[in-house]
C-alpha positions as YAML, in Angstrom:
chain: A
units: angstrom
residues:
- id: 1
  name: GLY
  ca: [54.50, -50.85, -97.26]
- id: 2
  name: LEU
  ca: [51.86, -50.69, -99.94]
- id: 3
  name: SER
  ca: [48.76, -48.64, -99.25]
- id: 4
  name: LEU
  ca: [45.34, -48.83, -100.88]
- id: 5
  name: ASP
  ca: [46.25, -45.66, -102.78]
- id: 6
  name: ASP
  ca: [49.31, -47.43, -104.21]
- id: 7
  name: VAL
  ca: [47.06, -50.26, -105.43]
- id: 8
  name: ALA
  ca: [44.65, -47.75, -106.96]
- id: 9
  name: SER
  ca: [47.49, -45.90, -108.70]
- id: 10
  name: ALA
  ca: [48.90, -49.12, -110.17]
- id: 11
  name: SER
  ca: [45.47, -50.19, -111.41]
- id: 12
  name: ASP
  ca: [44.77, -46.78, -112.95]
- id: 13
  name: ARG
  ca: [47.88, -46.97, -115.14]
- id: 14
  name: THR
  ca: [47.62, -50.66, -116.07]
- id: 15
  name: PRO
  ca: [45.58, -51.49, -119.20]
- id: 16
  name: PHE
  ca: [43.29, -54.51, -119.11]
- id: 17
  name: LEU
  ca: [44.41, -56.77, -121.98]
- id: 18
  name: ALA
  ca: [43.41, -60.37, -121.33]
- id: 19
  name: ASP
  ca: [40.01, -61.55, -122.56]
- id: 20
  name: LEU
  ca: [40.08, -64.50, -120.16]
- id: 21
  name: ALA
  ca: [37.55, -66.20, -117.88]
- id: 22
  name: PRO
  ca: [35.83, -65.60, -115.54]
- id: 23
  name: SER
  ca: [34.83, -62.28, -117.08]
- id: 24
  name: GLY
  ca: [36.22, -62.94, -120.55]
- id: 25
  name: LYS
  ca: [35.62, -65.25, -123.49]
- id: 26
  name: TYR
  ca: [38.72, -67.45, -123.47]
- id: 27
  name: TYR
  ca: [40.44, -69.90, -121.11]
- id: 28
  name: MET
  ca: [44.05, -70.62, -120.13]
- id: 29
  name: GLU
  ca: [44.01, -73.61, -122.48]
- id: 30
  name: ASP
  ca: [43.37, -71.21, -125.36]
- id: 31
  name: LEU
  ca: [46.25, -69.01, -124.23]
- id: 32
  name: TYR
  ca: [48.52, -72.06, -123.95]
- id: 33
  name: LYS
  ca: [47.84, -72.90, -127.59]
- id: 34
  name: ILE
  ca: [49.18, -69.53, -128.76]
- id: 35
  name: GLY
  ca: [52.33, -69.55, -126.60]
- id: 36
  name: GLY
  ca: [51.04, -69.31, -123.05]
- id: 37
  name: THR
  ca: [52.39, -67.08, -120.32]
- id: 38
  name: PRO
  ca: [55.94, -67.09, -121.78]
- id: 39
  name: ALA
  ca: [54.63, -65.53, -124.99]
- id: 40
  name: VAL
  ca: [52.85, -62.84, -122.96]
- id: 41
  name: ILE
  ca: [56.05, -62.18, -120.98]
- id: 42
  name: LYS
  ca: [57.97, -61.94, -124.27]
- id: 43
  name: MET
  ca: [55.52, -59.31, -125.55]
- id: 44
  name: LEU
  ca: [55.67, -57.31, -122.30]
- id: 45
  name: VAL
  ca: [59.48, -57.37, -122.34]
- id: 46
  name: ALA
  ca: [59.51, -56.21, -125.97]
- id: 47
  name: LYS
  ca: [57.15, -53.35, -125.09]
- id: 48
  name: GLY
  ca: [59.32, -52.26, -122.16]
- id: 49
  name: ILE
  ca: [56.66, -53.12, -119.57]
- id: 50
  name: LEU
  ca: [58.77, -55.85, -117.94]
- id: 51
  name: ASP
  ca: [62.52, -55.62, -117.35]
- id: 52
  name: GLY
  ca: [63.92, -58.52, -119.36]
- id: 53
  name: GLY
  ca: [67.35, -58.17, -117.74]
- id: 54
  name: ILE
  ca: [66.37, -59.27, -114.27]
- id: 55
  name: PRO
  ca: [67.90, -62.61, -113.13]
- id: 56
  name: THR
  ca: [65.62, -65.56, -112.37]
- id: 57
  name: VAL
  ca: [65.92, -68.89, -110.56]
- id: 58
  name: THR
  ca: [66.86, -70.61, -113.84]
- id: 59
  name: GLY
  ca: [70.16, -68.76, -113.83]
- id: 60
  name: LYS
  ca: [69.08, -66.87, -116.95]
- id: 61
  name: THR
  ca: [67.42, -63.49, -117.32]
- id: 62
  name: LEU
  ca: [63.68, -63.16, -117.83]
- id: 63
  name: ALA
  ca: [64.23, -62.32, -121.51]
- id: 64
  name: GLU
  ca: [66.53, -65.32, -122.00]
- id: 65
  name: ASN
  ca: [63.93, -67.62, -120.45]
- id: 66
  name: VAL
  ca: [61.36, -66.74, -123.11]
- id: 67
  name: ALA
  ca: [63.64, -66.10, -126.08]
- id: 68
  name: ASP
  ca: [62.87, -69.46, -127.73]
- id: 69
  name: TRP
  ca: [59.12, -69.24, -127.19]
- id: 70
  name: PRO
  ca: [56.88, -68.09, -130.04]
- id: 71
  name: SER
  ca: [55.75, -64.49, -130.13]
- id: 72
  name: LEU
  ca: [52.04, -63.80, -129.87]
- id: 73
  name: ASP
  ca: [50.34, -63.98, -133.27]
- id: 74
  name: PRO
  ca: [49.26, -60.43, -134.20]
- id: 75
  name: GLY
  ca: [45.92, -61.88, -135.31]
- id: 76
  name: GLN
  ca: [45.06, -63.63, -132.02]
- id: 77
  name: LYS
  ca: [42.14, -62.28, -129.98]
- id: 78
  name: ILE
  ca: [42.99, -63.45, -126.46]
- id: 79
  name: ILE
  ca: [45.58, -60.86, -125.42]
- id: 80
  name: ARG
  ca: [44.77, -57.46, -126.81]
- id: 81
  name: PRO
  ca: [47.57, -55.11, -127.95]
- id: 82
  name: LEU
  ca: [48.63, -52.36, -125.56]
- id: 83
  name: GLU
  ca: [47.36, -49.84, -128.10]
- id: 84
  name: ASP
  ca: [43.86, -51.35, -128.11]
- id: 85
  name: PRO
  ca: [43.07, -52.66, -124.61]
- id: 86
  name: ILE
  ca: [39.74, -54.00, -123.43]
- id: 87
  name: LYS
  ca: [39.86, -51.23, -120.84]
- id: 88
  name: ALA
  ca: [42.45, -48.47, -120.53]
- id: 89
  name: SER
  ca: [42.80, -48.93, -116.77]
- id: 90
  name: GLY
  ca: [42.82, -51.97, -114.52]
- id: 91
  name: HIS
  ca: [39.82, -53.82, -113.16]
- id: 92
  name: ILE
  ca: [40.84, -53.42, -109.51]
- id: 93
  name: ARG
  ca: [38.94, -50.47, -108.04]
- id: 94
  name: ILE
  ca: [39.56, -49.04, -104.57]
- id: 95
  name: LEU
  ca: [36.25, -47.67, -103.33]
- id: 96
  name: ARG
  ca: [35.50, -45.34, -100.44]
- id: 97
  name: GLY
  ca: [32.30, -43.80, -99.13]
- id: 98
  name: ASN
  ca: [30.00, -43.81, -96.15]
- id: 99
  name: LEU
  ca: [29.74, -47.62, -96.35]
- id: 100
  name: ALA
  ca: [33.53, -48.07, -96.45]
- id: 101
  name: PRO
  ca: [35.28, -44.95, -95.11]
- id: 102
  name: GLY
  ca: [38.47, -46.96, -94.64]
- id: 103
  name: GLY
  ca: [38.35, -48.40, -98.15]
- id: 104
  name: ALA
  ca: [37.07, -51.44, -100.02]
- id: 105
  name: VAL
  ca: [38.34, -53.45, -102.98]
- id: 106
  name: ALA
  ca: [36.24, -54.23, -106.06]
- id: 107
  name: LYS
  ca: [37.05, -56.21, -109.18]
- id: 108
  name: ILE
  ca: [35.01, -54.53, -111.94]
- id: 109
  name: THR
  ca: [36.00, -55.09, -115.56]
- id: 110
  name: GLY
  ca: [33.46, -52.67, -117.00]
- id: 111
  name: LYS
  ca: [31.70, -55.41, -118.98]
- id: 112
  name: GLU
  ca: [28.97, -55.41, -116.37]
- id: 113
  name: GLY
  ca: [28.79, -51.60, -116.45]
- id: 114
  name: THR
  ca: [30.45, -49.09, -114.18]
- id: 115
  name: SER
  ca: [27.74, -48.44, -111.59]
- id: 116
  name: PHE
  ca: [25.15, -50.43, -109.67]
- id: 117
  name: THR
  ca: [22.36, -49.32, -107.35]
- id: 118
  name: GLY
  ca: [20.14, -51.71, -105.42]
- id: 119
  name: LYS
  ca: [18.19, -52.43, -102.27]
- id: 120
  name: VAL
  ca: [20.13, -53.98, -99.40]
- id: 121
  name: ARG
  ca: [19.68, -57.46, -98.04]
- id: 122
  name: THR
  ca: [21.93, -58.22, -95.10]
- id: 123
  name: PHE
  ca: [23.41, -61.56, -94.06]
- id: 124
  name: ASP
  ca: [25.45, -62.08, -90.91]
- id: 125
  name: LYS
  ca: [28.00, -64.68, -92.09]
- id: 126
  name: GLU
  ca: [28.30, -66.22, -95.53]
- id: 127
  name: HIS
  ca: [26.35, -69.36, -94.64]
- id: 128
  name: ALA
  ca: [23.22, -67.22, -94.16]
- id: 129
  name: LEU
  ca: [23.45, -66.04, -97.79]
- id: 130
  name: ASN
  ca: [24.24, -69.57, -98.96]
- id: 131
  name: ASP
  ca: [21.07, -70.78, -97.24]
- id: 132
  name: ALA
  ca: [19.00, -67.99, -98.81]
- id: 133
  name: LEU
  ca: [20.34, -68.83, -102.27]
- id: 134
  name: ALA
  ca: [19.61, -72.53, -101.73]
- id: 135
  name: ARG
  ca: [16.02, -71.68, -100.75]
- id: 136
  name: GLY
  ca: [15.57, -69.53, -103.86]
- id: 137
  name: ASP
  ca: [15.03, -66.38, -101.79]
- id: 138
  name: ILE
  ca: [17.18, -64.28, -104.14]
- id: 139
  name: ARG
  ca: [15.28, -63.84, -107.40]
- id: 140
  name: ARG
  ca: [15.67, -61.86, -110.62]
- id: 141
  name: GLU
  ca: [12.16, -60.43, -110.27]
- id: 142
  name: ASP
  ca: [13.16, -58.77, -106.98]
- id: 143
  name: GLY
  ca: [14.98, -56.05, -108.93]
- id: 144
  name: ASN
  ca: [18.49, -54.86, -108.19]
- id: 145
  name: LEU
  ca: [19.77, -56.17, -104.86]
- id: 146
  name: VAL
  ca: [22.95, -55.43, -102.92]
- id: 147
  name: LEU
  ca: [23.66, -58.54, -100.87]
- id: 148
  name: ILE
  ca: [25.76, -57.64, -97.85]
- id: 149
  name: VAL
  ca: [27.69, -60.43, -96.13]
- id: 150
  name: ARG
  ca: [29.18, -59.14, -92.90]
- id: 151
  name: TYR
  ca: [31.03, -60.32, -89.80]
- id: 152
  name: GLU
  ca: [33.48, -62.12, -92.11]
- id: 153
  name: GLY
  ca: [36.37, -59.66, -91.78]
- id: 154
  name: PRO
  ca: [39.71, -60.19, -90.02]
- id: 155
  name: ARG
  ca: [38.12, -59.95, -86.55]
- id: 156
  name: GLY
  ca: [34.65, -61.20, -87.42]
- id: 157
  name: GLY
  ca: [35.70, -64.29, -89.41]
- id: 158
  name: PRO
  ca: [38.05, -64.50, -87.70]
- id: 159
  name: GLY
  ca: [40.74, -64.63, -90.34]
- id: 160
  name: MET
  ca: [38.85, -63.12, -93.28]
- id: 161
  name: PRO
  ca: [37.66, -66.33, -95.00]
- id: 162
  name: GLU
  ca: [37.13, -66.38, -98.75]
- id: 163
  name: GLN
  ca: [33.54, -65.90, -99.93]
- id: 164
  name: LEU
  ca: [33.58, -68.72, -102.46]
- id: 165
  name: ARG
  ca: [30.25, -70.55, -102.32]
- id: 166
  name: ALA
  ca: [28.05, -67.47, -102.44]
- id: 167
  name: SER
  ca: [29.79, -65.84, -105.41]
- id: 168
  name: ALA
  ca: [29.86, -69.18, -107.26]
- id: 169
  name: ALA
  ca: [26.15, -69.73, -106.59]
- id: 170
  name: ILE
  ca: [25.31, -66.22, -107.81]
- id: 171
  name: MET
  ca: [27.27, -66.83, -111.02]
- id: 172
  name: GLY
  ca: [25.78, -70.28, -111.48]
- id: 173
  name: ALA
  ca: [22.24, -68.99, -111.08]
- id: 174
  name: GLY
  ca: [22.89, -66.18, -113.56]
- id: 175
  name: LEU
  ca: [21.72, -63.55, -111.08]
- id: 176
  name: SER
  ca: [22.88, -60.44, -112.92]
- id: 177
  name: ASN
  ca: [20.56, -58.28, -110.78]
- id: 178
  name: VAL
  ca: [22.71, -58.60, -107.66]
- id: 179
  name: ALA
  ca: [25.88, -57.09, -106.26]
- id: 180
  name: LEU
  ca: [27.80, -58.76, -103.43]
- id: 181
  name: VAL
  ca: [29.44, -56.63, -100.74]
- id: 182
  name: THR
  ca: [31.43, -58.15, -97.88]
- id: 183
  name: ASP
  ca: [33.94, -57.25, -95.19]
- id: 184
  name: GLY
  ca: [35.62, -60.58, -95.97]
- id: 185
  name: ARG
  ca: [37.44, -61.85, -99.05]
- id: 186
  name: TYR
  ca: [35.78, -63.06, -102.23]
- id: 187
  name: SER
  ca: [36.83, -65.58, -104.83]
- id: 188
  name: GLY
  ca: [39.21, -64.48, -107.56]
- id: 189
  name: ALA
  ca: [37.15, -66.64, -109.92]
- id: 190
  name: SER
  ca: [34.14, -64.38, -109.47]
- id: 191
  name: HIS
  ca: [33.00, -61.49, -111.64]
- id: 192
  name: GLY
  ca: [30.27, -58.89, -111.67]
- id: 193
  name: PHE
  ca: [29.75, -56.24, -109.02]
- id: 194
  name: ILE
  ca: [31.58, -57.81, -106.09]
- id: 195
  name: VAL
  ca: [33.15, -55.67, -103.39]
- id: 196
  name: GLY
  ca: [35.27, -57.05, -100.56]
- id: 197
  name: HIS
  ca: [37.65, -55.92, -97.83]
- id: 198
  name: VAL
  ca: [35.13, -53.32, -96.56]
- id: 199
  name: VAL
  ca: [36.75, -51.28, -93.77]
- id: 200
  name: PRO
  ca: [35.87, -50.78, -90.95]
- id: 201
  name: GLU
  ca: [34.49, -54.30, -90.73]
- id: 202
  name: ALA
  ca: [31.19, -55.17, -89.07]
- id: 203
  name: ALA
  ca: [32.82, -56.70, -85.98]
- id: 204
  name: SER
  ca: [34.45, -53.31, -85.34]
- id: 205
  name: GLY
  ca: [31.15, -51.47, -85.67]
- id: 206
  name: GLY
  ca: [31.76, -50.19, -89.19]
- id: 207
  name: PRO
  ca: [28.90, -48.85, -91.32]
- id: 208
  name: ILE
  ca: [28.55, -52.28, -92.95]
- id: 209
  name: ALA
  ca: [27.20, -53.46, -89.55]
- id: 210
  name: LEU
  ca: [24.70, -50.60, -89.47]
- id: 211
  name: VAL
  ca: [23.00, -50.82, -92.87]
- id: 212
  name: ARG
  ca: [19.61, -52.50, -92.88]
- id: 213
  name: ASP
  ca: [17.41, -54.40, -95.27]
- id: 214
  name: GLY
  ca: [15.73, -51.93, -97.61]
- id: 215
  name: ASP
  ca: [18.49, -49.31, -97.57]
- id: 216
  name: THR
  ca: [19.79, -48.27, -100.99]
- id: 217
  name: VAL
  ca: [23.48, -48.72, -101.81]
- id: 218
  name: THR
  ca: [25.28, -47.40, -104.89]
- id: 219
  name: ILE
  ca: [28.58, -48.76, -106.22]
- id: 220
  name: ASP
  ca: [30.28, -46.29, -108.56]
- id: 221
  name: ALA
  ca: [33.42, -47.60, -110.30]
- id: 222
  name: VAL
  ca: [34.00, -44.30, -112.13]
- id: 223
  name: ASN
  ca: [34.16, -42.09, -109.05]
- id: 224
  name: ASN
  ca: [35.35, -45.05, -106.94]
- id: 225
  name: ARG
  ca: [32.60, -44.75, -104.32]
- id: 226
  name: ILE
  ca: [30.37, -47.06, -102.33]
- id: 227
  name: ASP
  ca: [27.60, -45.35, -100.41]
- id: 228
  name: ALA
  ca: [24.40, -46.05, -98.55]
- id: 229
  name: VAL
  ca: [22.78, -43.15, -100.36]
- id: 230
  name: ASP
  ca: [19.66, -42.83, -98.21]
- id: 231
  name: VAL
  ca: [21.32, -43.09, -94.79]
- id: 232
  name: GLY
  ca: [22.40, -39.66, -93.56]
- id: 233
  name: ASP
  ca: [25.07, -38.90, -91.00]
- id: 234
  name: GLU
  ca: [22.55, -38.43, -88.18]
- id: 235
  name: GLU
  ca: [20.79, -41.71, -88.94]
- id: 236
  name: MET
  ca: [24.12, -43.54, -89.18]
- id: 237
  name: ALA
  ca: [25.17, -42.07, -85.82]
- id: 238
  name: ALA
  ca: [21.89, -43.15, -84.21]
- id: 239
  name: ARG
  ca: [22.31, -46.67, -85.53]
- id: 240
  name: ARG
  ca: [25.90, -46.76, -84.28]
- id: 241
  name: ALA
  ca: [24.78, -45.72, -80.80]
- id: 242
  name: ALA
  ca: [22.22, -48.56, -80.77]
- id: 243
  name: TRP
  ca: [24.64, -51.18, -82.15]
- id: 244
  name: VAL
  ca: [25.70, -53.89, -79.72]
- id: 245
  name: GLU
  ca: [29.07, -55.53, -80.37]
- id: 246
  name: PRO
  ca: [28.53, -59.27, -80.77]
- id: 247
  name: ALA
  ca: [30.60, -61.82, -78.90]
- id: 248
  name: LEU
  ca: [33.61, -63.06, -80.80]
- id: 249
  name: HIS
  ca: [32.81, -66.10, -82.92]
- id: 250
  name: VAL
  ca: [35.90, -67.89, -81.56]
- id: 251
  name: ARG
  ca: [36.65, -67.43, -77.86]
- id: 252
  name: ARG
  ca: [39.83, -69.40, -77.21]
- id: 253
  name: GLY
  ca: [43.05, -70.48, -78.85]
- id: 254
  name: VAL
  ca: [45.15, -68.85, -81.54]
- id: 255
  name: LEU
  ca: [42.17, -67.60, -83.57]
- id: 256
  name: ALA
  ca: [40.75, -65.77, -80.54]
- id: 257
  name: LYS
  ca: [44.13, -64.11, -79.94]
- id: 258
  name: TYR
  ca: [44.30, -63.19, -83.63]
- id: 259
  name: ALA
  ca: [40.80, -61.68, -83.57]
- id: 260
  name: LYS
  ca: [41.70, -59.47, -80.60]
- id: 261
  name: LEU
  ca: [45.00, -58.27, -82.06]
- id: 262
  name: VAL
  ca: [44.38, -58.00, -85.81]
- id: 263
  name: GLY
  ca: [44.26, -54.70, -87.66]
- id: 264
  name: ASP
  ca: [41.95, -53.81, -90.53]
- id: 265
  name: ALA
  ca: [42.05, -55.23, -94.04]
- id: 266
  name: SER
  ca: [43.19, -51.95, -95.58]
- id: 267
  name: HIS
  ca: [46.43, -52.30, -93.63]
- id: 268
  name: GLY
  ca: [46.86, -55.99, -94.44]
- id: 269
  name: ALA
  ca: [44.96, -57.67, -91.58]
- id: 270
  name: VAL
  ca: [48.20, -57.98, -89.63]
- id: 271
  name: THR
  ca: [48.83, -58.19, -85.88]
- id: 272
  name: ASP
  ca: [51.83, -55.84, -85.52]
- id: 273
  name: GLY
  ca: [49.92, -52.98, -83.95]
- id: 274
  name: ILE
  ca: [48.85, -51.11, -87.09]
...
């Protein structure tokens, strides 16, 4: 199976070409007007990135499917040429550190910078952050903040629900002074410093359960690290010893069985004993 290192390797060698929302300037409608996805496939086949000879469900090869579509106009600005990418490597970053020793997944394009340091504010469950945002408790004048949403992982969710409302509210409010870190999933429509899939998750007693309001966390997309920089090993061990495992959010039925059997997000949140 695929490991986090496989994902990191693929991202490292994949240039970032598409200047598309949410992080970019253009929309799918704009891409459609210049040939759409078939025109992009045609370019990637011509460049040897995609194998045009593979068969498809149409009964034709991939190259045959797009042969009659227009090629991308060399003057268009939406899909950059391979020789001049927006970013030489992909925007998917696999982070590790004392906050996520088992790995975490970030989507960082570089437009927002490559590192972020801020003071922690913790929220047990996404609805707690949603409530804080609705009350106006998260403000620009508070300086850089790392908002940690925990107990939303495979066990804690249970089922690793998508963090959609919080990331959308942060974007809508224009809060560029915040990063969002969660042991759950986040919306693919989000951008900025957003880190998900933190392993071990809070419900398993991972470090994300042990950080406290006021701690300092640094996200480094160059060295691929996420660390609580002012929490030493001894302090983390003391907090772990004092941590009390909360009762499962769901106590009966299929979800309760899932929560008891599921593995961590870095191995796919599956129940086959990993």
